[in-house]
Amino acid sequence: MNACEGHTTNAVGSTSADFGEMSLAVMANDIEATHHAYLRQELPRLIALSGQVAAEQGKRNPQLPQICQIIVALAAELNSHMRKEEQVLFPMIRELETGRRLPAFHCGTLCNPIRQMVSEHDDACGALAQLRELTDDFERPTGASDKFRTLVAALENLEQDLQLHIEKENRTLFPRALALEEKRRLDSLITSYR
Ligand SMILES: [Fe+2]
Ligand SMILES: [Fe+2]
């Protein structure tokens, strides 16, 4: 199974079912207030924690430095990804929903930024799959230190939250935004022929 399929529960924010009932603007607000806020708080903590555990126990557990490197790279990618959603894509989606006419987006259509975001989601899922593999499915090793156990538990939570976050965007917010854009396009076509 793909690392980003099949999970529908989450420690923060709405469930997938609640989420489907929201307007597009409220969905974008919900994602920013829960999943983006969670990542902004958790990623620096995970970088620091994985660095400490790798420095203290990396000789006995050679996978630890690699885990740390993956977290650092994932954090950089996700910070850039969230900025693009918050500064470009989500404002476009809000504008599309509020206006009755099709807005003139500088990138032409929502398809382009959405395709880019989905591709970046696939990259994040790849990193999660590597973290799962390197930790033997988030197994807390017997005799591991408290810090090591805390790190593995936090990585498992990260996977769960990021999977739900990506599922909300890929399966609900983005397809609905594209459908609304198509509707606005048809409406303006019909209006132009009246
Ligand atoms: Fe997001
Ligand atoms: Fe995203």
mmCIF file of C-alpha atoms and ligand atoms in Angstrom:
data_model
loop_
_atom_site.group_PDB
_atom_site.id
_atom_site.type_symbol
_atom_site.label_atom_id
_atom_site.label_comp_id
_atom_site.label_asym_id
_atom_site.label_seq_id
_atom_site.Cartn_x
_atom_site.Cartn_y
_atom_site.Cartn_z
ATOM 1 C CA MET A 1 0.000 0.000 0.000
ATOM 2 C CA ASN A 2 1.195 3.528 -0.790
ATOM 3 C CA ALA A 3 2.522 5.300 2.321
ATOM 4 C CA CYS A 4 -0.216 7.923 1.928
ATOM 5 C CA GLU A 5 -3.267 5.726 1.451
ATOM 6 C CA GLY A 6 -5.785 4.279 3.817
ATOM 7 C CA HIS A 7 -5.585 6.458 6.946
ATOM 8 C CA THR A 8 -8.540 8.536 8.105
ATOM 9 C CA THR A 9 -7.877 9.404 11.737
ATOM 10 C CA ASN A 10 -5.864 12.229 13.166
ATOM 11 C CA ALA A 11 -4.740 13.670 16.472
ATOM 12 C CA VAL A 12 -5.520 17.258 15.429
ATOM 13 C CA GLY A 13 -8.182 18.942 13.320
ATOM 14 C CA SER A 14 -11.256 17.607 11.623
ATOM 15 C CA THR A 15 -11.824 14.034 10.526
ATOM 16 C CA SER A 16 -12.100 13.236 6.821
ATOM 17 C CA ALA A 17 -15.907 12.994 7.155
ATOM 18 C CA ASP A 18 -16.301 16.437 8.859
ATOM 19 C CA PHE A 19 -13.928 17.937 6.350
ATOM 20 C CA GLY A 20 -16.068 16.926 3.371
ATOM 21 C CA GLU A 21 -18.946 19.058 4.688
ATOM 22 C CA MET A 22 -16.969 22.324 4.664
ATOM 23 C CA SER A 23 -16.821 25.093 2.060
ATOM 24 C CA LEU A 24 -13.540 25.336 0.146
ATOM 25 C CA ALA A 25 -12.440 28.449 2.091
ATOM 26 C CA VAL A 26 -13.178 26.745 5.416
ATOM 27 C CA MET A 27 -11.286 23.632 4.252
ATOM 28 C CA ALA A 28 -8.226 25.788 3.443
ATOM 29 C CA ASN A 29 -8.536 27.593 6.801
ATOM 30 C CA ASP A 30 -8.878 24.243 8.607
ATOM 31 C CA ILE A 31 -5.749 22.830 6.940
ATOM 32 C CA GLU A 32 -3.724 25.927 7.806
ATOM 33 C CA ALA A 33 -4.936 26.064 11.412
ATOM 34 C CA THR A 34 -4.395 22.367 12.134
ATOM 35 C CA HIS A 35 -1.995 20.487 9.855
ATOM 36 C CA HIS A 36 0.240 23.409 8.826
ATOM 37 C CA ALA A 37 0.378 24.703 12.408
ATOM 38 C CA TYR A 38 1.230 21.183 13.632
ATOM 39 C CA LEU A 39 4.095 20.828 11.115
ATOM 40 C CA ARG A 40 5.510 24.264 11.953
ATOM 41 C CA GLN A 41 5.624 23.333 15.617
ATOM 42 C CA GLU A 42 6.683 19.698 15.250
ATOM 43 C CA LEU A 43 9.335 19.752 12.507
ATOM 44 C CA PRO A 44 11.893 21.929 14.395
ATOM 45 C CA ARG A 45 11.368 19.727 17.476
ATOM 46 C CA LEU A 46 11.926 16.563 15.391
ATOM 47 C CA ILE A 47 15.092 17.998 13.821
ATOM 48 C CA ALA A 48 16.513 18.812 17.262
ATOM 49 C CA LEU A 49 15.450 15.495 18.800
ATOM 50 C CA SER A 50 16.713 13.320 15.927
ATOM 51 C CA GLY A 51 20.021 15.233 15.959
ATOM 52 C CA GLN A 52 20.448 14.608 19.691
ATOM 53 C CA VAL A 53 19.566 10.911 19.453
ATOM 54 C CA ALA A 54 21.853 10.441 16.412
ATOM 55 C CA ALA A 55 24.754 12.158 18.222
ATOM 56 C CA GLU A 56 24.283 10.086 21.381
ATOM 57 C CA GLN A 57 23.370 6.695 19.907
ATOM 58 C CA GLY A 58 24.307 6.856 16.210
ATOM 59 C CA LYS A 59 27.278 4.485 16.588
ATOM 60 C CA ARG A 60 25.085 1.696 17.970
ATOM 61 C CA ASN A 61 22.179 2.513 15.641
ATOM 62 C CA PRO A 62 23.569 3.464 12.222
ATOM 63 C CA GLN A 63 20.089 4.259 10.874
ATOM 64 C CA LEU A 64 19.800 7.287 13.202
ATOM 65 C CA PRO A 65 21.970 9.758 11.205
ATOM 66 C CA GLN A 66 20.010 8.820 8.073
ATOM 67 C CA ILE A 67 16.700 9.393 9.886
ATOM 68 C CA CYS A 68 17.972 12.821 10.955
ATOM 69 C CA GLN A 69 18.971 13.711 7.373
ATOM 70 C CA ILE A 70 15.585 12.662 6.015
ATOM 71 C CA ILE A 71 13.772 14.796 8.611
ATOM 72 C CA VAL A 72 15.913 17.860 7.813
ATOM 73 C CA ALA A 73 15.257 17.474 4.059
ATOM 74 C CA LEU A 74 11.541 16.782 4.593
ATOM 75 C CA ALA A 75 11.191 19.856 6.820
ATOM 76 C CA ALA A 76 12.772 22.096 4.149
ATOM 77 C CA GLU A 77 10.472 20.661 1.465
ATOM 78 C CA LEU A 78 7.342 20.950 3.602
ATOM 79 C CA ASN A 79 8.082 24.521 4.700
ATOM 80 C CA SER A 80 8.426 25.585 1.077
ATOM 81 C CA HIS A 81 5.323 23.547 0.128
ATOM 82 C CA MET A 82 3.170 25.135 2.854
ATOM 83 C CA ARG A 83 4.300 28.636 1.868
ATOM 84 C CA LYS A 84 3.196 27.962 -1.734
ATOM 85 C CA GLU A 85 -0.196 26.694 -0.578
ATOM 86 C CA GLU A 86 -0.727 29.593 1.844
ATOM 87 C CA GLN A 87 0.533 32.390 -0.404
ATOM 88 C CA VAL A 88 -0.553 31.199 -3.844
ATOM 89 C CA LEU A 89 -2.905 28.225 -4.127
ATOM 90 C CA PHE A 90 -5.268 28.681 -1.173
ATOM 91 C CA PRO A 91 -5.851 32.406 -1.924
ATOM 92 C CA MET A 92 -6.688 31.401 -5.531
ATOM 93 C CA ILE A 93 -9.181 28.820 -4.273
ATOM 94 C CA ARG A 94 -10.804 31.351 -1.892
ATOM 95 C CA GLU A 95 -11.061 33.902 -4.714
ATOM 96 C CA LEU A 96 -12.626 31.308 -7.008
ATOM 97 C CA GLU A 97 -15.238 30.432 -4.395
ATOM 98 C CA THR A 98 -16.149 34.007 -3.444
ATOM 99 C CA GLY A 99 -16.357 35.450 -6.930
ATOM 100 C CA ARG A 100 -19.221 34.498 -9.190
ATOM 101 C CA ARG A 101 -17.030 34.891 -12.270
ATOM 102 C CA LEU A 102 -13.878 33.020 -13.229
ATOM 103 C CA PRO A 103 -10.879 34.936 -11.835
ATOM 104 C CA ALA A 104 -7.962 35.576 -14.215
ATOM 105 C CA PHE A 105 -5.133 33.647 -12.552
ATOM 106 C CA HIS A 106 -1.605 34.507 -13.663
ATOM 107 C CA CYS A 107 -0.827 30.764 -14.015
ATOM 108 C CA GLY A 108 -3.857 30.257 -16.276
ATOM 109 C CA THR A 109 -5.674 27.542 -14.364
ATOM 110 C CA LEU A 110 -5.622 25.891 -10.955
ATOM 111 C CA CYS A 111 -4.448 22.682 -12.668
ATOM 112 C CA ASN A 112 -0.838 23.849 -12.755
ATOM 113 C CA PRO A 113 -0.262 24.700 -9.064
ATOM 114 C CA ILE A 114 -2.375 21.688 -8.015
ATOM 115 C CA ARG A 115 -0.317 19.323 -10.175
ATOM 116 C CA GLN A 116 2.836 20.711 -8.535
ATOM 117 C CA MET A 117 1.396 20.307 -5.004
ATOM 118 C CA VAL A 118 0.327 16.705 -5.696
ATOM 119 C CA SER A 119 3.801 15.895 -6.996
ATOM 120 C CA GLU A 120 5.323 17.365 -3.801
ATOM 121 C CA HIS A 121 2.876 15.268 -1.738
ATOM 122 C CA ASP A 122 4.242 12.162 -3.505
ATOM 123 C CA ASP A 123 7.780 13.207 -2.532
ATOM 124 C CA ALA A 124 6.716 13.659 1.119
ATOM 125 C CA CYS A 125 5.074 10.220 1.066
ATOM 126 C CA GLY A 126 8.359 8.780 -0.198
ATOM 127 C CA ALA A 127 10.190 10.310 2.782
ATOM 128 C CA LEU A 128 7.562 8.920 5.184
ATOM 129 C CA ALA A 129 7.981 5.457 3.661
ATOM 130 C CA GLN A 130 11.765 5.695 4.204
ATOM 131 C CA LEU A 131 11.229 6.706 7.856
ATOM 132 C CA ARG A 132 8.854 3.782 8.351
ATOM 133 C CA GLU A 133 11.374 1.378 6.825
ATOM 134 C CA LEU A 134 14.333 2.717 8.833
ATOM 135 C CA THR A 135 12.395 2.349 12.091
ATOM 136 C CA ASP A 136 11.027 -1.156 11.277
ATOM 137 C CA ASP A 137 7.437 0.131 11.127
ATOM 138 C CA PHE A 138 7.977 2.503 14.056
ATOM 139 C CA GLU A 139 9.060 -0.285 16.390
ATOM 140 C CA ARG A 140 10.429 1.019 19.712
ATOM 141 C CA PRO A 141 13.612 -1.078 20.085
ATOM 142 C CA THR A 142 13.907 -3.064 23.330
ATOM 143 C CA GLY A 143 16.247 -1.336 25.717
ATOM 144 C CA ALA A 144 16.117 1.911 23.707
ATOM 145 C CA SER A 145 16.496 5.179 25.617
ATOM 146 C CA ASP A 146 13.476 7.348 26.406
ATOM 147 C CA LYS A 147 14.638 9.892 23.816
ATOM 148 C CA PHE A 148 14.858 7.211 21.119
ATOM 149 C CA ARG A 149 11.367 5.941 21.976
ATOM 150 C CA THR A 150 10.001 9.503 21.976
ATOM 151 C CA LEU A 151 11.534 10.092 18.536
ATOM 152 C CA VAL A 152 9.992 6.941 17.051
ATOM 153 C CA ALA A 153 6.567 7.741 18.549
ATOM 154 C CA ALA A 154 6.779 11.298 17.171
ATOM 155 C CA LEU A 155 7.655 9.970 13.698
ATOM 156 C CA GLU A 156 4.630 7.703 13.780
ATOM 157 C CA ASN A 157 2.420 10.686 14.702
ATOM 158 C CA LEU A 158 4.003 12.711 11.898
ATOM 159 C CA GLU A 159 3.137 9.978 9.401
ATOM 160 C CA GLN A 160 -0.449 9.803 10.622
ATOM 161 C CA ASP A 161 -0.986 13.562 10.534
ATOM 162 C CA LEU A 162 0.710 14.097 7.180
ATOM 163 C CA GLN A 163 -1.258 11.259 5.598
ATOM 164 C CA LEU A 164 -4.563 12.790 6.691
ATOM 165 C CA HIS A 165 -3.389 16.259 5.619
ATOM 166 C CA ILE A 166 -2.454 15.007 2.136
ATOM 167 C CA GLU A 167 -5.643 12.965 1.855
ATOM 168 C CA LYS A 168 -7.765 16.072 2.614
ATOM 169 C CA GLU A 169 -5.976 18.076 -0.071
ATOM 170 C CA ASN A 170 -5.640 15.379 -2.765
ATOM 171 C CA ARG A 171 -9.040 13.772 -2.403
ATOM 172 C CA THR A 172 -11.321 16.623 -1.333
ATOM 173 C CA LEU A 173 -10.023 20.205 -1.525
ATOM 174 C CA PHE A 174 -8.170 19.994 -4.859
ATOM 175 C CA PRO A 175 -10.773 17.980 -6.848
ATOM 176 C CA ARG A 176 -13.573 20.262 -5.606
ATOM 177 C CA ALA A 177 -11.607 23.393 -6.460
ATOM 178 C CA LEU A 178 -10.961 22.036 -9.970
ATOM 179 C CA ALA A 179 -14.648 21.159 -10.385
ATOM 180 C CA LEU A 180 -15.680 24.672 -9.293
ATOM 181 C CA GLU A 181 -13.177 26.237 -11.682
ATOM 182 C CA GLU A 182 -14.660 24.168 -14.515
ATOM 183 C CA LYS A 183 -18.188 25.252 -13.530
ATOM 184 C CA ARG A 184 -17.145 28.937 -13.474
ATOM 185 C CA ARG A 185 -15.536 28.478 -16.897
ATOM 186 C CA LEU A 186 -18.738 27.001 -18.375
ATOM 187 C CA ASP A 187 -20.889 29.681 -16.702
ATOM 188 C CA SER A 188 -18.785 32.484 -18.194
ATOM 189 C CA LEU A 189 -18.889 30.783 -21.611
ATOM 190 C CA ILE A 190 -22.684 30.577 -21.468
ATOM 191 C CA THR A 191 -22.927 34.203 -20.275
ATOM 192 C CA SER A 192 -20.738 35.397 -23.158
ATOM 193 C CA TYR A 193 -23.202 33.897 -25.681
ATOM 194 C CA ARG A 194 -26.280 35.624 -24.223
HETATM 195 FE FE FE B 1 -1.110 21.582 3.123
HETATM 196 FE FE FE B 2 -0.122 20.095 0.460
#
